[in-house]
């Protein structure tokens, strides 16, 4: 059992007008542009056993409070239940994640469900989930059972998949969810169990078309889809849940694994992207979720057919996937990911939320992260919040 050490503060929501001028407040800069069986999941299951986070009622100067609130918006944490979600959001978290270990009553209990949580918090925030179909369907007994992506592609037209995804999204939205970490754009080209029928195809163009259809259906049903796992897990050396994994060299990725992104990102401009934890020869030895060059590759579209991407970039789970957690605690991984280029760091417990905020603020003090970049990230994240 751990308590968050160091100074943490309960911070209320800061209107986005403050975020857009945050750079001038902090650094003098202005106008910076910018009931089925429980399925297997890609993001590992982590269970929090911590008590209520240690907080402080110390008042911060207005400028520091605004900066802390903006940094907190960049955190997406898994929650156990209604009370755990309340505490995370009161600390300023920009979003919560509904995992398989989350109390299902958060989806169903009047007065203590996600709708009630929104009324109690009184500000927009994101609620995310993994809901791909097949093996990856959180709380399927409540939200519905749907076929695996490969089965969708093999048995349905693209229009039918779009309609199916719209039905999935409608169920999610009715229960208060706003973001779905799906569809998978990985290509099942190496027979990895962790990918398999979660991928729409073994061929890049078909994978792209069906993923676009799925994402369009999500948007029509009121859900933000998230393409994953950039820059491609399909031909990695193993499963990043269990160990460090390496992909083929960057130039090979550009001509195969990244092909679906060239078609999907411009086709669904409101979609977000999840960055995976792979090591890519040609991008250095740092896993992509902590690697500035990987985020730059996604932002610039520096691959055949790629275009500039200005949407939200999430990390994959930073707390339970050993490609990251074997070497870094979640709070440090979150700060590193945000400094590298992530807009929202994801991990599956609220334990380290205050410490992650503190660590990220320390990066600003040390010059490893710019306050004006935090403002830009917080502004992007706000566009997904409801």
Tab-separated table of C-alpha atoms in Angstrom:
chain	number	residue	atom	x	y	z
A	1	UNK	CA	0.000	0.000	0.000
A	2	UNK	CA	1.358	3.398	-0.934
A	3	UNK	CA	0.447	6.964	-0.230
A	4	UNK	CA	1.347	9.790	-2.573
A	5	UNK	CA	4.302	11.622	-1.087
A	6	UNK	CA	4.939	15.275	-1.525
A	7	UNK	CA	2.668	18.213	-2.052
A	8	UNK	CA	-0.647	17.633	-3.791
A	9	UNK	CA	-3.625	19.940	-3.999
A	10	UNK	CA	-7.298	19.557	-4.732
A	11	UNK	CA	-7.830	21.789	-7.752
A	12	UNK	CA	-11.054	22.774	-9.439
A	13	UNK	CA	-11.622	23.041	-13.177
A	14	UNK	CA	-9.999	25.924	-14.996
A	15	UNK	CA	-12.004	27.273	-17.936
A	16	UNK	CA	-10.275	26.787	-21.278
A	17	UNK	CA	-9.907	30.540	-21.764
A	18	UNK	CA	-7.308	30.441	-18.990
A	19	UNK	CA	-5.512	27.509	-20.603
A	20	UNK	CA	-5.076	29.279	-23.903
A	21	UNK	CA	-3.327	32.185	-22.243
A	22	UNK	CA	-1.390	30.041	-19.797
A	23	UNK	CA	1.890	30.694	-21.534
A	24	UNK	CA	1.651	34.433	-20.924
A	25	UNK	CA	0.833	33.869	-17.260
A	26	UNK	CA	3.809	31.599	-16.665
A	27	UNK	CA	6.510	32.509	-19.166
A	28	UNK	CA	5.565	35.767	-20.838
A	29	UNK	CA	4.846	34.140	-24.215
A	30	UNK	CA	1.558	34.769	-26.017
A	31	UNK	CA	-0.429	33.389	-28.925
A	32	UNK	CA	1.289	29.989	-29.037
A	33	UNK	CA	-0.366	28.143	-31.967
A	34	UNK	CA	-1.148	25.332	-31.932
A	35	UNK	CA	-22.679	-10.913	-19.042
A	36	UNK	CA	-20.243	-12.445	-21.308
A	37	UNK	CA	-16.941	-13.881	-19.994
A	38	UNK	CA	-14.458	-11.167	-19.116
A	39	UNK	CA	-12.344	-10.737	-22.280
A	40	UNK	CA	-8.585	-10.468	-22.695
A	41	UNK	CA	-7.408	-6.884	-23.081
A	42	UNK	CA	-4.329	-5.168	-24.468
A	43	UNK	CA	-4.064	-2.708	-21.591
A	44	UNK	CA	-3.232	-4.831	-18.560
A	45	UNK	CA	-5.473	-5.060	-15.536
A	46	UNK	CA	-4.185	-3.156	-12.539
A	47	UNK	CA	-5.990	-3.032	-9.232
A	48	UNK	CA	-5.516	-0.085	-6.913
A	49	UNK	CA	-5.473	-0.820	-3.203
A	50	UNK	CA	-4.534	2.622	-1.953
A	51	UNK	CA	-6.473	4.600	0.581
A	52	UNK	CA	-7.786	8.071	-0.146
A	53	UNK	CA	-4.998	10.202	-1.671
A	54	UNK	CA	-3.174	12.549	0.640
A	55	UNK	CA	-4.109	16.102	-0.275
A	56	UNK	CA	-3.386	19.584	0.987
A	57	UNK	CA	-5.692	22.506	1.456
A	58	UNK	CA	-2.828	24.977	1.042
A	59	UNK	CA	-3.873	27.757	-1.313
A	60	UNK	CA	-1.685	28.245	-4.374
A	61	UNK	CA	-1.061	31.602	-6.039
A	62	UNK	CA	-3.488	31.997	-8.968
A	63	UNK	CA	-0.798	31.504	-11.624
A	64	UNK	CA	0.456	28.284	-9.991
A	65	UNK	CA	-3.093	26.988	-9.511
A	66	UNK	CA	-3.836	27.514	-13.208
A	67	UNK	CA	-0.683	25.702	-14.232
A	68	UNK	CA	-1.361	22.800	-11.879
A	69	UNK	CA	-4.924	22.507	-13.175
A	70	UNK	CA	-3.679	22.428	-16.761
A	71	UNK	CA	-1.114	19.723	-15.957
A	72	UNK	CA	-3.769	17.646	-14.180
A	73	UNK	CA	-5.884	17.744	-17.341
A	74	UNK	CA	-3.184	15.681	-19.052
A	75	UNK	CA	-3.807	12.668	-16.787
A	76	UNK	CA	-6.187	9.771	-17.557
A	77	UNK	CA	-6.440	7.264	-14.692
A	78	UNK	CA	-8.243	3.989	-14.137
A	79	UNK	CA	-10.769	4.079	-11.303
A	80	UNK	CA	-12.159	1.442	-8.923
A	81	UNK	CA	-15.581	2.912	-8.199
A	82	UNK	CA	-17.608	6.090	-7.828
A	83	UNK	CA	-15.682	7.395	-4.822
A	84	UNK	CA	-12.309	6.697	-6.404
A	85	UNK	CA	-13.428	8.519	-9.546
A	86	UNK	CA	-14.616	11.479	-7.469
A	87	UNK	CA	-11.245	11.799	-5.766
A	88	UNK	CA	-9.350	11.650	-9.063
A	89	UNK	CA	-11.542	14.273	-10.683
A	90	UNK	CA	-11.381	16.519	-7.626
A	91	UNK	CA	-7.590	16.386	-7.978
A	92	UNK	CA	-8.159	17.711	-11.511
A	93	UNK	CA	-7.685	14.611	-13.671
A	94	UNK	CA	-8.743	15.246	-17.263
A	95	UNK	CA	-10.270	11.818	-17.630
A	96	UNK	CA	-10.989	8.442	-16.059
A	97	UNK	CA	-10.708	4.942	-17.505
A	98	UNK	CA	-13.292	2.188	-17.033
A	99	UNK	CA	-11.404	-1.093	-16.708
A	100	UNK	CA	-12.523	-4.654	-16.126
A	101	UNK	CA	-11.809	-4.146	-12.413
A	102	UNK	CA	-13.982	-1.033	-12.193
A	103	UNK	CA	-17.123	-1.564	-10.135
A	104	UNK	CA	-19.872	-2.094	-12.755
A	105	UNK	CA	-22.246	-0.042	-10.614
A	106	UNK	CA	-20.418	3.001	-11.936
A	107	UNK	CA	-22.236	2.221	-15.195
A	108	UNK	CA	-25.622	1.318	-13.735
A	109	UNK	CA	-26.419	2.635	-10.255
A	110	UNK	CA	-28.677	5.718	-10.278
A	111	UNK	CA	-27.140	8.475	-8.206
A	112	UNK	CA	-23.683	6.846	-8.275
A	113	UNK	CA	-23.113	6.257	-11.974
A	114	UNK	CA	-21.173	8.277	-14.540
A	115	UNK	CA	-24.106	10.610	-15.147
A	116	UNK	CA	-24.317	11.408	-11.436
A	117	UNK	CA	-20.547	11.869	-11.372
A	118	UNK	CA	-20.815	14.569	-14.025
A	119	UNK	CA	-23.447	16.391	-12.021
A	120	UNK	CA	-21.333	16.218	-8.878
A	121	UNK	CA	-18.082	17.349	-10.530
A	122	UNK	CA	-19.682	20.142	-12.553
A	123	UNK	CA	-17.074	20.324	-15.306
A	124	UNK	CA	-16.353	18.415	-18.493
A	125	UNK	CA	-14.063	15.367	-18.389
A	126	UNK	CA	-13.462	12.290	-20.539
A	127	UNK	CA	-14.492	8.726	-19.721
A	128	UNK	CA	-12.619	6.065	-21.683
A	129	UNK	CA	-12.854	2.315	-22.165
A	130	UNK	CA	-11.456	-0.524	-24.309
A	131	UNK	CA	-14.393	-1.746	-26.401
A	132	UNK	CA	-13.110	-3.288	-29.633
A	133	UNK	CA	-15.327	-6.352	-30.030
A	134	UNK	CA	-14.504	-10.019	-29.542
A	135	UNK	CA	-11.892	-10.587	-26.824
A	136	UNK	CA	-11.737	-6.935	-25.840
A	137	UNK	CA	-15.112	-5.875	-24.482
A	138	UNK	CA	-15.115	-4.355	-20.989
A	139	UNK	CA	-18.329	-5.017	-19.034
A	140	UNK	CA	-19.939	-6.753	-21.988
A	141	UNK	CA	-22.805	-7.948	-19.784
A	142	UNK	CA	-23.877	-4.325	-19.438
A	143	UNK	CA	-22.646	-2.693	-22.632
A	144	UNK	CA	-23.293	-5.516	-25.094
A	145	UNK	CA	-21.499	-8.297	-26.924
A	146	UNK	CA	-20.081	-7.733	-30.415
A	147	UNK	CA	-17.899	-9.769	-32.784
A	148	UNK	CA	-14.138	-9.468	-33.055
A	149	UNK	CA	-12.789	-6.999	-35.635
A	150	UNK	CA	-11.500	-9.830	-37.854
A	151	UNK	CA	-14.928	-11.456	-37.835
A	152	UNK	CA	-16.500	-8.101	-38.693
A	153	UNK	CA	-14.234	-7.704	-41.716
A	154	UNK	CA	-14.746	-11.274	-42.884
A	155	UNK	CA	-18.541	-11.347	-42.564
A	156	UNK	CA	-19.729	-7.776	-43.106
A	157	UNK	CA	-19.410	-4.946	-45.576
A	158	UNK	CA	-17.812	-1.693	-44.515
A	159	UNK	CA	-21.242	-0.081	-44.284
A	160	UNK	CA	-22.457	-2.890	-42.039
A	161	UNK	CA	-19.412	-2.496	-39.790
A	162	UNK	CA	-20.088	1.223	-39.599
A	163	UNK	CA	-23.666	0.532	-38.485
A	164	UNK	CA	-22.500	-2.068	-35.971
A	165	UNK	CA	-19.975	0.362	-34.507
A	166	UNK	CA	-22.699	2.998	-34.274
A	167	UNK	CA	-24.754	0.575	-32.168
A	168	UNK	CA	-21.716	-0.088	-29.965
A	169	UNK	CA	-21.121	3.642	-29.555
A	170	UNK	CA	-24.749	4.313	-28.694
A	171	UNK	CA	-24.528	1.821	-25.847
A	172	UNK	CA	-21.297	3.381	-24.560
A	173	UNK	CA	-22.640	6.924	-24.788
A	174	UNK	CA	-25.892	6.005	-23.029
A	175	UNK	CA	-23.822	4.812	-20.072
A	176	UNK	CA	-21.745	8.005	-19.905
A	177	UNK	CA	-18.622	6.913	-21.793
A	178	UNK	CA	-17.077	9.366	-24.265
A	179	UNK	CA	-13.831	7.801	-25.592
A	180	UNK	CA	-13.234	4.295	-26.949
A	181	UNK	CA	-9.666	2.996	-27.288
A	182	UNK	CA	-10.540	1.359	-30.603
A	183	UNK	CA	-10.230	0.525	-33.451
A	184	UNK	CA	-6.973	-1.374	-33.771
A	185	UNK	CA	-4.942	-0.376	-36.827
A	186	UNK	CA	-2.279	-3.014	-36.218
A	187	UNK	CA	-1.875	-5.532	-39.040
A	188	UNK	CA	-1.907	-9.196	-38.066
A	189	UNK	CA	1.188	-10.084	-40.069
A	190	UNK	CA	3.288	-12.010	-37.527
A	191	UNK	CA	0.765	-14.250	-35.805
A	192	UNK	CA	1.050	-12.550	-32.415
A	193	UNK	CA	-1.601	-13.734	-29.967
A	194	UNK	CA	-1.926	-10.227	-28.540
A	195	UNK	CA	-2.994	-8.965	-31.976
A	196	UNK	CA	-4.695	-11.830	-33.814
A	197	UNK	CA	-8.405	-11.307	-34.435
A	198	UNK	CA	-8.259	-7.885	-32.801
A	199	UNK	CA	-6.835	-6.722	-36.138
A	200	UNK	CA	-9.235	-6.286	-39.028
A	201	UNK	CA	-6.849	-7.821	-41.522
A	202	UNK	CA	-3.420	-9.163	-42.426
A	203	UNK	CA	-3.328	-6.619	-45.268
A	204	UNK	CA	-2.785	-2.860	-44.737
A	205	UNK	CA	-5.400	-1.415	-47.090
A	206	UNK	CA	-8.228	-3.632	-45.876
A	207	UNK	CA	-7.240	-2.975	-42.256
A	208	UNK	CA	-7.450	0.743	-42.954
A	209	UNK	CA	-10.832	0.647	-44.714
A	210	UNK	CA	-12.541	-1.375	-42.013
A	211	UNK	CA	-10.970	0.610	-39.196
A	212	UNK	CA	-12.247	3.794	-40.846
A	213	UNK	CA	-15.748	2.310	-41.096
A	214	UNK	CA	-15.631	1.347	-37.416
A	215	UNK	CA	-14.344	4.785	-36.385
A	216	UNK	CA	-17.013	6.564	-38.438
A	217	UNK	CA	-19.680	4.531	-36.687
A	218	UNK	CA	-18.214	5.492	-33.319
A	219	UNK	CA	-18.364	9.178	-34.222
A	220	UNK	CA	-21.965	8.851	-35.414
A	221	UNK	CA	-22.859	7.248	-32.078
A	222	UNK	CA	-21.308	10.076	-30.077
A	223	UNK	CA	-17.980	8.463	-29.142
A	224	UNK	CA	-14.413	9.584	-29.919
A	225	UNK	CA	-12.560	6.650	-31.524
A	226	UNK	CA	-8.843	6.093	-30.892
A	227	UNK	CA	-6.691	4.412	-33.524
A	228	UNK	CA	-4.013	2.175	-31.994
A	229	UNK	CA	-1.161	1.205	-31.477
A	230	UNK	CA	1.047	3.676	-33.340
A	231	UNK	CA	3.394	3.031	-35.114
A	232	UNK	CA	2.255	-0.611	-35.299
A	233	UNK	CA	2.389	-3.598	-32.938
A	234	UNK	CA	1.477	-6.243	-35.517
A	235	UNK	CA	5.040	-7.303	-36.353
A	236	UNK	CA	6.649	-6.623	-32.975
A	237	UNK	CA	8.969	-9.202	-31.397
A	238	UNK	CA	6.466	-10.003	-28.658
A	239	UNK	CA	3.799	-8.624	-26.352
A	240	UNK	CA	4.589	-5.310	-24.621
A	241	UNK	CA	2.475	-6.456	-21.656
A	242	UNK	CA	5.235	-8.875	-20.773
A	243	UNK	CA	8.552	-7.393	-21.874
A	244	UNK	CA	10.334	-4.889	-24.070
A	245	UNK	CA	9.456	-5.483	-27.721
A	246	UNK	CA	11.088	-4.370	-30.950
A	247	UNK	CA	9.479	-3.723	-34.332
A	248	UNK	CA	11.050	-3.988	-37.766
A	249	UNK	CA	13.170	-0.961	-38.732
A	250	UNK	CA	11.422	2.358	-39.265
A	251	UNK	CA	11.725	2.269	-43.046
A	252	UNK	CA	9.923	-1.086	-43.109
A	253	UNK	CA	7.182	0.269	-40.854
A	254	UNK	CA	6.671	3.205	-43.197
A	255	UNK	CA	5.934	0.889	-46.097
A	256	UNK	CA	3.669	-1.540	-44.271
A	257	UNK	CA	2.563	-0.958	-40.672
A	258	UNK	CA	2.020	2.793	-41.124
A	259	UNK	CA	0.034	2.418	-44.346
A	260	UNK	CA	-3.319	2.199	-42.506
A	261	UNK	CA	-2.651	5.484	-40.709
A	262	UNK	CA	-2.135	7.299	-44.002
A	263	UNK	CA	-5.707	6.456	-44.972
A	264	UNK	CA	-7.426	6.490	-41.592
A	265	UNK	CA	-6.288	9.741	-39.972
A	266	UNK	CA	-7.514	12.148	-42.680
A	267	UNK	CA	-10.716	10.108	-43.147
A	268	UNK	CA	-11.755	10.532	-39.486
A	269	UNK	CA	-10.306	13.898	-38.430
A	270	UNK	CA	-11.928	13.882	-34.972
A	271	UNK	CA	-10.306	10.571	-34.011
A	272	UNK	CA	-7.440	10.347	-31.522
A	273	UNK	CA	-4.406	8.034	-31.597
A	274	UNK	CA	-2.846	5.790	-28.947
A	275	UNK	CA	0.950	5.515	-28.877
A	276	UNK	CA	2.277	2.006	-28.213
A	277	UNK	CA	5.295	0.915	-26.176
A	278	UNK	CA	7.474	-0.552	-28.939
A	279	UNK	CA	11.155	0.098	-29.554
A	280	UNK	CA	11.695	0.987	-33.215
A	281	UNK	CA	15.124	0.672	-34.847
A	282	UNK	CA	15.676	4.039	-36.472
A	283	UNK	CA	13.934	5.892	-33.617
A	284	UNK	CA	16.499	5.089	-30.934
A	285	UNK	CA	16.309	2.778	-27.920
A	286	UNK	CA	13.438	4.481	-26.086
A	287	UNK	CA	9.942	2.929	-26.254
A	288	UNK	CA	7.684	4.946	-28.537
A	289	UNK	CA	5.369	6.125	-25.743
A	290	UNK	CA	8.332	7.965	-24.167
A	291	UNK	CA	10.067	8.868	-27.416
A	292	UNK	CA	9.931	12.410	-28.820
A	293	UNK	CA	10.855	11.179	-32.308
A	294	UNK	CA	7.886	8.789	-32.347
A	295	UNK	CA	5.471	11.608	-31.499
A	296	UNK	CA	7.132	13.780	-34.127
A	297	UNK	CA	6.637	11.008	-36.690
A	298	UNK	CA	2.923	10.952	-35.914
A	299	UNK	CA	2.512	14.729	-35.789
A	300	UNK	CA	4.348	15.426	-39.049
A	301	UNK	CA	3.021	12.423	-40.979
A	302	UNK	CA	6.551	11.666	-42.167
A	303	UNK	CA	5.645	8.399	-43.884
A	304	UNK	CA	4.180	7.660	-47.321
A	305	UNK	CA	0.762	9.308	-47.612
A	306	UNK	CA	0.976	10.698	-44.093
A	307	UNK	CA	-0.428	14.108	-43.174
A	308	UNK	CA	-0.004	16.480	-40.247
A	309	UNK	CA	-1.927	15.222	-37.212
A	310	UNK	CA	-3.182	17.735	-34.660
A	311	UNK	CA	-5.508	15.477	-32.681
A	312	UNK	CA	-5.134	14.055	-29.206
A	313	UNK	CA	-2.406	11.477	-28.593
A	314	UNK	CA	-2.857	9.071	-25.679
A	315	UNK	CA	-0.246	6.716	-24.287
A	316	UNK	CA	-1.009	3.066	-23.825
A	317	UNK	CA	-1.177	1.931	-20.176
A	318	UNK	CA	1.924	3.062	-18.285
A	319	UNK	CA	1.342	1.144	-15.065
A	320	UNK	CA	0.846	-2.511	-15.914
A	321	UNK	CA	2.655	-3.139	-19.198
A	322	UNK	CA	6.156	-4.373	-18.472
A	323	UNK	CA	7.731	-2.657	-21.464
A	324	UNK	CA	7.364	0.445	-19.283
A	325	UNK	CA	6.598	-0.642	-15.712
A	326	UNK	CA	9.690	-2.866	-15.386
A	327	UNK	CA	11.847	0.260	-15.429
A	328	UNK	CA	9.649	3.216	-14.424
A	329	UNK	CA	6.898	3.967	-11.897
A	330	UNK	CA	3.696	5.326	-13.395
A	331	UNK	CA	4.153	8.899	-12.164
A	332	UNK	CA	7.575	9.210	-13.758
A	333	UNK	CA	6.479	7.498	-16.980
A	334	UNK	CA	3.539	9.904	-17.214
A	335	UNK	CA	5.767	12.960	-16.902
A	336	UNK	CA	8.250	11.573	-19.419
A	337	UNK	CA	5.478	10.752	-21.900
A	338	UNK	CA	3.959	14.218	-21.656
A	339	UNK	CA	7.370	15.844	-22.103
A	340	UNK	CA	8.004	13.588	-25.112
A	341	UNK	CA	4.769	14.587	-26.845
A	342	UNK	CA	1.737	12.817	-25.357
A	343	UNK	CA	-1.379	14.885	-24.709
A	344	UNK	CA	-2.803	12.520	-22.117
A	345	UNK	CA	-0.954	9.888	-20.088
A	346	UNK	CA	-2.955	6.751	-19.260
A	347	UNK	CA	-2.446	4.399	-16.351
A	348	UNK	CA	-4.806	2.086	-14.528
A	349	UNK	CA	-4.818	3.297	-10.931
A	350	UNK	CA	-5.373	6.562	-9.119
A	351	UNK	CA	-2.541	5.858	-6.673
A	352	UNK	CA	0.093	8.103	-8.214
A	353	UNK	CA	-2.083	10.872	-9.614
A	354	UNK	CA	-0.932	13.639	-7.275
A	355	UNK	CA	2.681	12.550	-7.613
A	356	UNK	CA	2.397	12.466	-11.416
A	357	UNK	CA	1.087	16.043	-11.394
A	358	UNK	CA	3.929	17.119	-9.084
A	359	UNK	CA	6.555	15.354	-11.219
A	360	UNK	CA	5.267	16.950	-14.404
A	361	UNK	CA	5.258	20.377	-12.764
A	362	UNK	CA	8.855	19.708	-11.769
A	363	UNK	CA	9.705	19.103	-15.415
A	364	UNK	CA	8.433	22.603	-16.191
A	365	UNK	CA	10.565	24.091	-13.436
A	366	UNK	CA	13.600	22.185	-14.756
A	367	UNK	CA	12.990	23.336	-18.338
A	368	UNK	CA	12.218	19.830	-19.619
A	369	UNK	CA	8.650	20.851	-20.530
A	370	UNK	CA	7.287	24.251	-21.540
A	371	UNK	CA	4.253	25.796	-19.896
A	372	UNK	CA	2.982	26.953	-23.285
A	373	UNK	CA	3.119	23.337	-24.535
A	374	UNK	CA	1.054	22.263	-21.528
A	375	UNK	CA	-1.536	24.877	-22.519
A	376	UNK	CA	-1.695	23.510	-26.073
A	377	UNK	CA	-2.064	19.930	-24.825
A	378	UNK	CA	-4.759	20.899	-22.322
A	379	UNK	CA	-6.637	22.708	-25.079
A	380	UNK	CA	-6.564	19.595	-27.283
A	381	UNK	CA	-7.732	17.391	-24.425
A	382	UNK	CA	-10.583	19.802	-23.630
A	383	UNK	CA	-11.986	19.300	-27.119
A	384	UNK	CA	-12.791	15.674	-26.214
A	385	UNK	CA	-14.304	16.412	-22.814
A	386	UNK	CA	-18.038	16.483	-22.143
